[in-house]
mmCIF file with all atom_site columns, C-alpha atoms in Angstrom:
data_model
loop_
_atom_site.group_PDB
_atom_site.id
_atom_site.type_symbol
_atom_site.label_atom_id
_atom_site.label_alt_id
_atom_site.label_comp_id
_atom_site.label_asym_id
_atom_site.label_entity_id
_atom_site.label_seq_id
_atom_site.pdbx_PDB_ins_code
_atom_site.Cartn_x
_atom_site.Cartn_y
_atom_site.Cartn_z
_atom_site.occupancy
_atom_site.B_iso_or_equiv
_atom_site.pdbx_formal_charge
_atom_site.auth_seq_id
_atom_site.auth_comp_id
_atom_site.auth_asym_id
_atom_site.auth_atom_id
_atom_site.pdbx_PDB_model_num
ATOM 1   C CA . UNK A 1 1   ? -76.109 79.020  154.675 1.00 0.00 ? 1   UNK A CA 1
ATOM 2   C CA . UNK A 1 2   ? -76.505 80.437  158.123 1.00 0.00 ? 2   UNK A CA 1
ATOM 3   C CA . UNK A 1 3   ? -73.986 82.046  160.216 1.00 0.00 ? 3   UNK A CA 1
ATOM 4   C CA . UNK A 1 4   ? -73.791 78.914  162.359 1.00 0.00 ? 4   UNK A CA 1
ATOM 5   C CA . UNK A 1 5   ? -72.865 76.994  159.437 1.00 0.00 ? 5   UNK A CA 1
ATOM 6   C CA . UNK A 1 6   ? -70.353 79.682  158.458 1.00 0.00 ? 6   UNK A CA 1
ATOM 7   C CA . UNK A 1 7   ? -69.106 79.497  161.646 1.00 0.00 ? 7   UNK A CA 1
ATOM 8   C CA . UNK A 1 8   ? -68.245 75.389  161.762 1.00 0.00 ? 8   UNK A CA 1
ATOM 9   C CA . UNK A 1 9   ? -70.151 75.577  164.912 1.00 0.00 ? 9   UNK A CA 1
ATOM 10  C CA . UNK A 1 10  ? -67.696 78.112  166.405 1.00 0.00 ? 10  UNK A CA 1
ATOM 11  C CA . UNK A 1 11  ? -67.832 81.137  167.917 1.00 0.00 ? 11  UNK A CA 1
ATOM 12  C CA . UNK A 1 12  ? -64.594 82.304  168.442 1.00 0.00 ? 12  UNK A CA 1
ATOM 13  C CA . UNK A 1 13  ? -62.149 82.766  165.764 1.00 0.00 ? 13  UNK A CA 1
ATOM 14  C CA . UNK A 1 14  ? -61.981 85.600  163.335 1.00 0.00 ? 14  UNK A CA 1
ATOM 15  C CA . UNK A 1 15  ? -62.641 83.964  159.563 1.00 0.00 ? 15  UNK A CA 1
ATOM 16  C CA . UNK A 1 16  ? -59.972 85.405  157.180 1.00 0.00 ? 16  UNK A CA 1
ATOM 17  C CA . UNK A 1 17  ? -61.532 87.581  154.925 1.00 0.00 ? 17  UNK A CA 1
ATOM 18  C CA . UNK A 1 18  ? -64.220 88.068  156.629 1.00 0.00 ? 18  UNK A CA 1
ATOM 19  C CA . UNK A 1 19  ? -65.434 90.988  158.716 1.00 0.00 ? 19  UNK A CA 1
ATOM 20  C CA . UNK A 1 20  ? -67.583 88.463  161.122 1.00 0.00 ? 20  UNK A CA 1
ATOM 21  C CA . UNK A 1 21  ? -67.779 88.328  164.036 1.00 0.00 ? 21  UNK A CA 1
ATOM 22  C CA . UNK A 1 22  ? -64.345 88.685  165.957 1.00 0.00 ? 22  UNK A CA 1
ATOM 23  C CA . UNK A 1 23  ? -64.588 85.588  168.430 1.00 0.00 ? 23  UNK A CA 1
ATOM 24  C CA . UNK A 1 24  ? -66.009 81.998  168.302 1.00 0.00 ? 24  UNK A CA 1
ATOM 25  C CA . UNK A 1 25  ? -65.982 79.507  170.752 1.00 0.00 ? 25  UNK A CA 1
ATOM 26  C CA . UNK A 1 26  ? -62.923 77.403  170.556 1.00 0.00 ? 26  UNK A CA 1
ATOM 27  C CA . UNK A 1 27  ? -63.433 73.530  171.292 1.00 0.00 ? 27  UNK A CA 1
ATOM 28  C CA . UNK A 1 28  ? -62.030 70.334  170.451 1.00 0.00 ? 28  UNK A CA 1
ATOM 29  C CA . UNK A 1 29  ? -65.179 68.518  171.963 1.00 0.00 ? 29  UNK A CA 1
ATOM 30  C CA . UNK A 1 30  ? -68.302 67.728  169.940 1.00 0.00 ? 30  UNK A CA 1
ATOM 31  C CA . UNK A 1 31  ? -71.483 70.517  170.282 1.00 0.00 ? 31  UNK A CA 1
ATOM 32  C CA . UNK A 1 32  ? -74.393 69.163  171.765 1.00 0.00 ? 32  UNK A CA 1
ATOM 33  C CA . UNK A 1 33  ? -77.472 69.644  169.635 1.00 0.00 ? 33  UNK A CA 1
ATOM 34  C CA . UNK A 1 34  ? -79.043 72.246  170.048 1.00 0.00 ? 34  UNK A CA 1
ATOM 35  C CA . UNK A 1 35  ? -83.068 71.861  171.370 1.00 0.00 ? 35  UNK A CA 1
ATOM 36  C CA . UNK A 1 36  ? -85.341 74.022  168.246 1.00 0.00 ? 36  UNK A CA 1
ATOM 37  C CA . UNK A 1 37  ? -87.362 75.442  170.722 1.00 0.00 ? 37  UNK A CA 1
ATOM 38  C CA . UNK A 1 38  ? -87.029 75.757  174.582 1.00 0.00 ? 38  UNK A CA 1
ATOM 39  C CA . UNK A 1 39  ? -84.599 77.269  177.048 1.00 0.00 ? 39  UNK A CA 1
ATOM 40  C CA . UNK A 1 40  ? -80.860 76.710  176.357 1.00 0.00 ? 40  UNK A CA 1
ATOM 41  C CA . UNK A 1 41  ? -78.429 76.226  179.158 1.00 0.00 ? 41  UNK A CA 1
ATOM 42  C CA . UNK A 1 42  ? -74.744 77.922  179.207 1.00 0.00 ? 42  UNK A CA 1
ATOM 43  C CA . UNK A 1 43  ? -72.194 76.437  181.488 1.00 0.00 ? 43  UNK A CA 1
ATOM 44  C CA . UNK A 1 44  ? -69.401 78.070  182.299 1.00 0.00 ? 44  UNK A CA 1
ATOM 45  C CA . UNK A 1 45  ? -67.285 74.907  182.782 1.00 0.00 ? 45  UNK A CA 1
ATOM 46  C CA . UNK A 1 46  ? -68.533 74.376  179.003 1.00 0.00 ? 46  UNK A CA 1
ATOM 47  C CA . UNK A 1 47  ? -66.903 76.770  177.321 1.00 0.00 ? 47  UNK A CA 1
ATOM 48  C CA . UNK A 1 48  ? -63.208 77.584  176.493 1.00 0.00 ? 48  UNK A CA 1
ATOM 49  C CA . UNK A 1 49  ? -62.238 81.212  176.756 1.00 0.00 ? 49  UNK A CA 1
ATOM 50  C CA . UNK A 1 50  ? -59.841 82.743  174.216 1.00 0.00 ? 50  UNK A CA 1
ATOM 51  C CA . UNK A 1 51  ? -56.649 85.135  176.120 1.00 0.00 ? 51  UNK A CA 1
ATOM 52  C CA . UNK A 1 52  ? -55.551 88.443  174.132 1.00 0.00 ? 52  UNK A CA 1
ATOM 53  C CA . UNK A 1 53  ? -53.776 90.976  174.496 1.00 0.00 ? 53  UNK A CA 1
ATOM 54  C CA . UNK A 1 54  ? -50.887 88.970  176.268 1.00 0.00 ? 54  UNK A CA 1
ATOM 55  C CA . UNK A 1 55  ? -53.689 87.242  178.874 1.00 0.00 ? 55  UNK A CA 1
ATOM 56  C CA . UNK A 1 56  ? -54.910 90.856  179.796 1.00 0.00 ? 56  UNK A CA 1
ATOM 57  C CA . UNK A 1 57  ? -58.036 90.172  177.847 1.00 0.00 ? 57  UNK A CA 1
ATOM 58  C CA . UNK A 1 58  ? -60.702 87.235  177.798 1.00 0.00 ? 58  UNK A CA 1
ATOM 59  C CA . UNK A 1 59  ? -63.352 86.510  175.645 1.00 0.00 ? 59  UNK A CA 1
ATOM 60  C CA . UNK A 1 60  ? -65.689 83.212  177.100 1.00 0.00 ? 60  UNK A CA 1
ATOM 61  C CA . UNK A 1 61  ? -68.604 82.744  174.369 1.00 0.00 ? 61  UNK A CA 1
ATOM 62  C CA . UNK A 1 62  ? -72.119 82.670  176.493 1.00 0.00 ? 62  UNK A CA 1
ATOM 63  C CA . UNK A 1 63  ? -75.313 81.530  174.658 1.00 0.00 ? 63  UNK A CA 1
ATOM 64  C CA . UNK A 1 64  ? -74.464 80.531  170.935 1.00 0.00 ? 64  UNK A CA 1
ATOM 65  C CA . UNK A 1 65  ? -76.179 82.250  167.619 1.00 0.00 ? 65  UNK A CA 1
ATOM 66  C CA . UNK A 1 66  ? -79.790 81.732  167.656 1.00 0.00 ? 66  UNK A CA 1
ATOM 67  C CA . UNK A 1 67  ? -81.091 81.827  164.046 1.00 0.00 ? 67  UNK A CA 1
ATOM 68  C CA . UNK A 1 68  ? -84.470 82.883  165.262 1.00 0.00 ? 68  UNK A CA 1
ATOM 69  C CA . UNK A 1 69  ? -83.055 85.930  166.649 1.00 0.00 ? 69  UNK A CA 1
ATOM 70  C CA . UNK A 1 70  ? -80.317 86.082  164.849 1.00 0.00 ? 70  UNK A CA 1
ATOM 71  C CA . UNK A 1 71  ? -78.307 87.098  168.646 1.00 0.00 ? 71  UNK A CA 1
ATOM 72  C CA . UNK A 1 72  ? -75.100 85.437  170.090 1.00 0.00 ? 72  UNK A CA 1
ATOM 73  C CA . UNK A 1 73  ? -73.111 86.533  173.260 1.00 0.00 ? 73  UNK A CA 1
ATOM 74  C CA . UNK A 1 74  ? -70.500 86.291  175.230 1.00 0.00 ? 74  UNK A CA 1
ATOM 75  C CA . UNK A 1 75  ? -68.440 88.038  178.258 1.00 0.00 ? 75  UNK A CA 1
ATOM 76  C CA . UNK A 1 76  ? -65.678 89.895  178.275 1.00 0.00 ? 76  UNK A CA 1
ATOM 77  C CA . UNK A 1 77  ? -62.754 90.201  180.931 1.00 0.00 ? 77  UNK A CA 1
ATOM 78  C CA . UNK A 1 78  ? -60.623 93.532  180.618 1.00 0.00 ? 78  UNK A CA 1
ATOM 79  C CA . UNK A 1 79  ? -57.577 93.166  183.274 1.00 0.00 ? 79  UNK A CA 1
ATOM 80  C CA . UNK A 1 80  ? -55.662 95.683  184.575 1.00 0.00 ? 80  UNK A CA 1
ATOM 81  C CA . UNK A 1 81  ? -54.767 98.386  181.195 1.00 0.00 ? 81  UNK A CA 1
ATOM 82  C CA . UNK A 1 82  ? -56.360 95.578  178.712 1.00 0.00 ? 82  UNK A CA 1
ATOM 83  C CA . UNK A 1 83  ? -57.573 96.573  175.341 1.00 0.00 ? 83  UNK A CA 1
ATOM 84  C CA . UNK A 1 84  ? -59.622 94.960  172.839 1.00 0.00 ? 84  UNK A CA 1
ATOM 85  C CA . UNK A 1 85  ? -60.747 95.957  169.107 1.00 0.00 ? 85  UNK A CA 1
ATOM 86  C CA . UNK A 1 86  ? -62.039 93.525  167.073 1.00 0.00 ? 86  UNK A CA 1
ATOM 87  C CA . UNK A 1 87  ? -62.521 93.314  163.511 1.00 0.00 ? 87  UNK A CA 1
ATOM 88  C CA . UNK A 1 88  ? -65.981 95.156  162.654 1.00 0.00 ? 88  UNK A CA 1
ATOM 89  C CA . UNK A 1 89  ? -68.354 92.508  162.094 1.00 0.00 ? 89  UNK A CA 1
ATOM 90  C CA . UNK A 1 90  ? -71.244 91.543  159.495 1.00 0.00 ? 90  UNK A CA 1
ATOM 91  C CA . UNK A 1 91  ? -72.902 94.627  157.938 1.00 0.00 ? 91  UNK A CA 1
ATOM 92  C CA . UNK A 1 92  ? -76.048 95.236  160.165 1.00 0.00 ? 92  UNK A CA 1
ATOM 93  C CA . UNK A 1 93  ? -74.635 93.500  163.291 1.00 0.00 ? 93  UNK A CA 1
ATOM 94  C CA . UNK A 1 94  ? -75.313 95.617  166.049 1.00 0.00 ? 94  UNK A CA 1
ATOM 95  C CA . UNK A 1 95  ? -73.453 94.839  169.510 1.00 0.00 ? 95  UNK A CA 1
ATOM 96  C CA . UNK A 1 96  ? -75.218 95.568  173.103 1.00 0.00 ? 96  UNK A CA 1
ATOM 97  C CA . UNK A 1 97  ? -72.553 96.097  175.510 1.00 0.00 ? 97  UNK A CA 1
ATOM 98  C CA . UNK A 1 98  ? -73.523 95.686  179.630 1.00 0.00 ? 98  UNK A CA 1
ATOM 99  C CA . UNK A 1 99  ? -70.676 96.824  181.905 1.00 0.00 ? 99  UNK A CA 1
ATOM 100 C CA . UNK A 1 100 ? -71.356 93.926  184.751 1.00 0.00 ? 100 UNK A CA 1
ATOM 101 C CA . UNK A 1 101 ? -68.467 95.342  186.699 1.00 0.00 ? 101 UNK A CA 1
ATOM 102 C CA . UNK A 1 102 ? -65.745 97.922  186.698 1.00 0.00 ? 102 UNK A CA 1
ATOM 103 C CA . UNK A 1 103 ? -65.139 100.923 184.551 1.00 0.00 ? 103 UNK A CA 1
ATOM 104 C CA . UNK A 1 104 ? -64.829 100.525 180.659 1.00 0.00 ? 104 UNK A CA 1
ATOM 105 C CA . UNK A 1 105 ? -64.227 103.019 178.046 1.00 0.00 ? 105 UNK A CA 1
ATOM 106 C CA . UNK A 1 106 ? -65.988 102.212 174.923 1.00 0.00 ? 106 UNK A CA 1
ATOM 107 C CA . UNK A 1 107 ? -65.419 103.665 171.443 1.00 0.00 ? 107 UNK A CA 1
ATOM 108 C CA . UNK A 1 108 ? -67.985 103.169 168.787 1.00 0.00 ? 108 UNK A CA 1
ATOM 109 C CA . UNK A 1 109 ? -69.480 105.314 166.001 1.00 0.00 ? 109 UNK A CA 1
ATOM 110 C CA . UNK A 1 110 ? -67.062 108.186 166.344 1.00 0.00 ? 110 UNK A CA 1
ATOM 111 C CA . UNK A 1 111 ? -68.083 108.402 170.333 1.00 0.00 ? 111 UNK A CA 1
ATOM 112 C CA . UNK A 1 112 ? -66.255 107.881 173.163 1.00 0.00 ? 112 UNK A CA 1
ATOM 113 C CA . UNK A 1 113 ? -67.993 106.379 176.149 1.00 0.00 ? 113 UNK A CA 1
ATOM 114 C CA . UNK A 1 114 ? -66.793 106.117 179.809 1.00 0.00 ? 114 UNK A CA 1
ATOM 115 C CA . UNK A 1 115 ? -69.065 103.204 181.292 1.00 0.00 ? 115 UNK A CA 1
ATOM 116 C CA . UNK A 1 116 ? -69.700 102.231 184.857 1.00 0.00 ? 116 UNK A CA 1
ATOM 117 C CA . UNK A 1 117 ? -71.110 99.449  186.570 1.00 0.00 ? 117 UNK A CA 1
ATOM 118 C CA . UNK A 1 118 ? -74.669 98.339  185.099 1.00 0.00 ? 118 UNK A CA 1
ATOM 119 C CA . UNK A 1 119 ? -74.302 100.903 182.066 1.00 0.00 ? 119 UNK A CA 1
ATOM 120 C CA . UNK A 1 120 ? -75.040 99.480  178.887 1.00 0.00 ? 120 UNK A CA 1
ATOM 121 C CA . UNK A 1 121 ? -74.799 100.585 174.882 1.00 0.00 ? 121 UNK A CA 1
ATOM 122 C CA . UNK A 1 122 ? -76.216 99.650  171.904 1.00 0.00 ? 122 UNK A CA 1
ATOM 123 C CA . UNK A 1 123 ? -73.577 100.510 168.569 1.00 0.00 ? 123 UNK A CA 1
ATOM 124 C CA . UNK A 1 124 ? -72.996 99.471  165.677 1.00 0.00 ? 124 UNK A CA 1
ATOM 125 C CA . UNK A 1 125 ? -70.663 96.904  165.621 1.00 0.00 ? 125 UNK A CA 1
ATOM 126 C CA . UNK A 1 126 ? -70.028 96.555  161.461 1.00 0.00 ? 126 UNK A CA 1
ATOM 127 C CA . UNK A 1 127 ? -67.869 99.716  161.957 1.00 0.00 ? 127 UNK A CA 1
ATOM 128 C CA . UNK A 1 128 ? -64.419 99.919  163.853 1.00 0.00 ? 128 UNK A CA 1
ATOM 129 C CA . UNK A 1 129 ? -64.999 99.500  168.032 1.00 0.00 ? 129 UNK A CA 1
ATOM 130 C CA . UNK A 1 130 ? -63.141 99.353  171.298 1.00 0.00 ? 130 UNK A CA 1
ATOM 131 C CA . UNK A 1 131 ? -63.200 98.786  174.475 1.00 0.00 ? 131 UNK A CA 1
ATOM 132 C CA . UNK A 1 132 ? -60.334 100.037 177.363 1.00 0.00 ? 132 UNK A CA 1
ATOM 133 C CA . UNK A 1 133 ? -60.420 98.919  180.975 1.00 0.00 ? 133 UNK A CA 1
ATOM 134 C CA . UNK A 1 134 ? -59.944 102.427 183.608 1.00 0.00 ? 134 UNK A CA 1
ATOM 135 C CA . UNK A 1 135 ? -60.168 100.527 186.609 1.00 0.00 ? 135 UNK A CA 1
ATOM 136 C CA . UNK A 1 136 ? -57.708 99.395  189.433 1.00 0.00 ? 136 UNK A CA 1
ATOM 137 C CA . UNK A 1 137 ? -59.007 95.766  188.879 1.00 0.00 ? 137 UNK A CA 1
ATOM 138 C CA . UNK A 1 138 ? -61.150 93.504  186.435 1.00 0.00 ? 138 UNK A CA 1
ATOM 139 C CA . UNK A 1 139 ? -63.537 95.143  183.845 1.00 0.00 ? 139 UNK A CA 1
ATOM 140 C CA . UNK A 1 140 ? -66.352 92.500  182.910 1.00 0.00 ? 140 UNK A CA 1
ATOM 141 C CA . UNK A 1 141 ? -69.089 93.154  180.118 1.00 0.00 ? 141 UNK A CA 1
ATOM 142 C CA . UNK A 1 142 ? -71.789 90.956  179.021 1.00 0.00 ? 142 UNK A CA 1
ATOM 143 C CA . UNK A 1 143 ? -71.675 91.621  174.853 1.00 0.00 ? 143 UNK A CA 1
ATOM 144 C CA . UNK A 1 144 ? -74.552 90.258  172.650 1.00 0.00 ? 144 UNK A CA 1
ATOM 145 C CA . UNK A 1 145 ? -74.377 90.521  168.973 1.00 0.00 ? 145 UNK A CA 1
ATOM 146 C CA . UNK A 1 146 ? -77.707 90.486  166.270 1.00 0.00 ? 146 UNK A CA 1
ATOM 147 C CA . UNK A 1 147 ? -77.763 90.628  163.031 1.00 0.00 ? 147 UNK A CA 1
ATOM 148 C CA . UNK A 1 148 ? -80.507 93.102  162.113 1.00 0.00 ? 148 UNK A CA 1
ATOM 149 C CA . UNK A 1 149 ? -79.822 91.264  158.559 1.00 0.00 ? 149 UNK A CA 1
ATOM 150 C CA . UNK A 1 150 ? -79.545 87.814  157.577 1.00 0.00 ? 150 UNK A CA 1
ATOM 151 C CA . UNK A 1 151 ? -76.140 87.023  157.781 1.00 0.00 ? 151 UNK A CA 1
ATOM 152 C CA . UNK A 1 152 ? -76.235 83.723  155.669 1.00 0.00 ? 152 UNK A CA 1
#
């Protein structure tokens, strides 16, 4: 069973018992299927973000898992002080994290990293993770998870 199937079709809600992936896409409308080869269009007006961290933190899914290569991603919003530390995912997932804008620290692997605008990481994202917002406004990072192994 692939993680898409493991997923119901969702990318944003933690499974219980599971170290997945922390975030699924919440909807109460059906998925469109999904073309087995071409480009793949991601609307913002599609999606439903999920608020943490009292509102301070949004996650909007982005392009859904792609069993070819075995990637999913979506943005996420850091207000003002926001924190967020998922759940470490899927042994072998590996997260690529793109500060689009503000300034982010990121701990992963022991590491602490103090990211600017356009600064991106690779870490492993099957061990503990997270991310702090250090600027005066919004902190916005593109995240895309792969599964270096199959996670079915």
């Amino acid at each position: 069973m692939g993680l898409r199937a493991r997923m119901d079709d969702d990318l944003f809600n933690p499974i219980r018992g599971e170290g997945v992936m922390p975030h699924k896409p919440e909807t109460d409308k059906p998925k469109p299927e999904l073309p087995k080869n071409g480009p793949i269009l991601a609307r913002v007006q599609d999606t439903r973000p999920r608020h943490l961290d009292g509102g301070r933190t949004v996650l909007r899914p982005s392009l859904p898992y792609d069993d070819k290569s075995h990637m999913m991603s979506c943005f996420l919003d850091l207000y003002i002080g926001a924190k967020y530390a998922p759940a470490p995912s899927l042994p072998g997932c590996v997260c690529h994290a793109t500060v689009i804008y503000g300034t982010v620290s990121l701990t992963a692997e022991g590491h602490n990293y103090q990211l600017l605008e356009r600064d991106a990481l690779r870490f492993k994202a099957d061990q503990p993770y997270h991310f702090e917002n250090l600027s005066s406004g919004t902190g916005r990072l593109l995240l895309e998870y792969q599964y270096l192994q199959d996670p079915a």
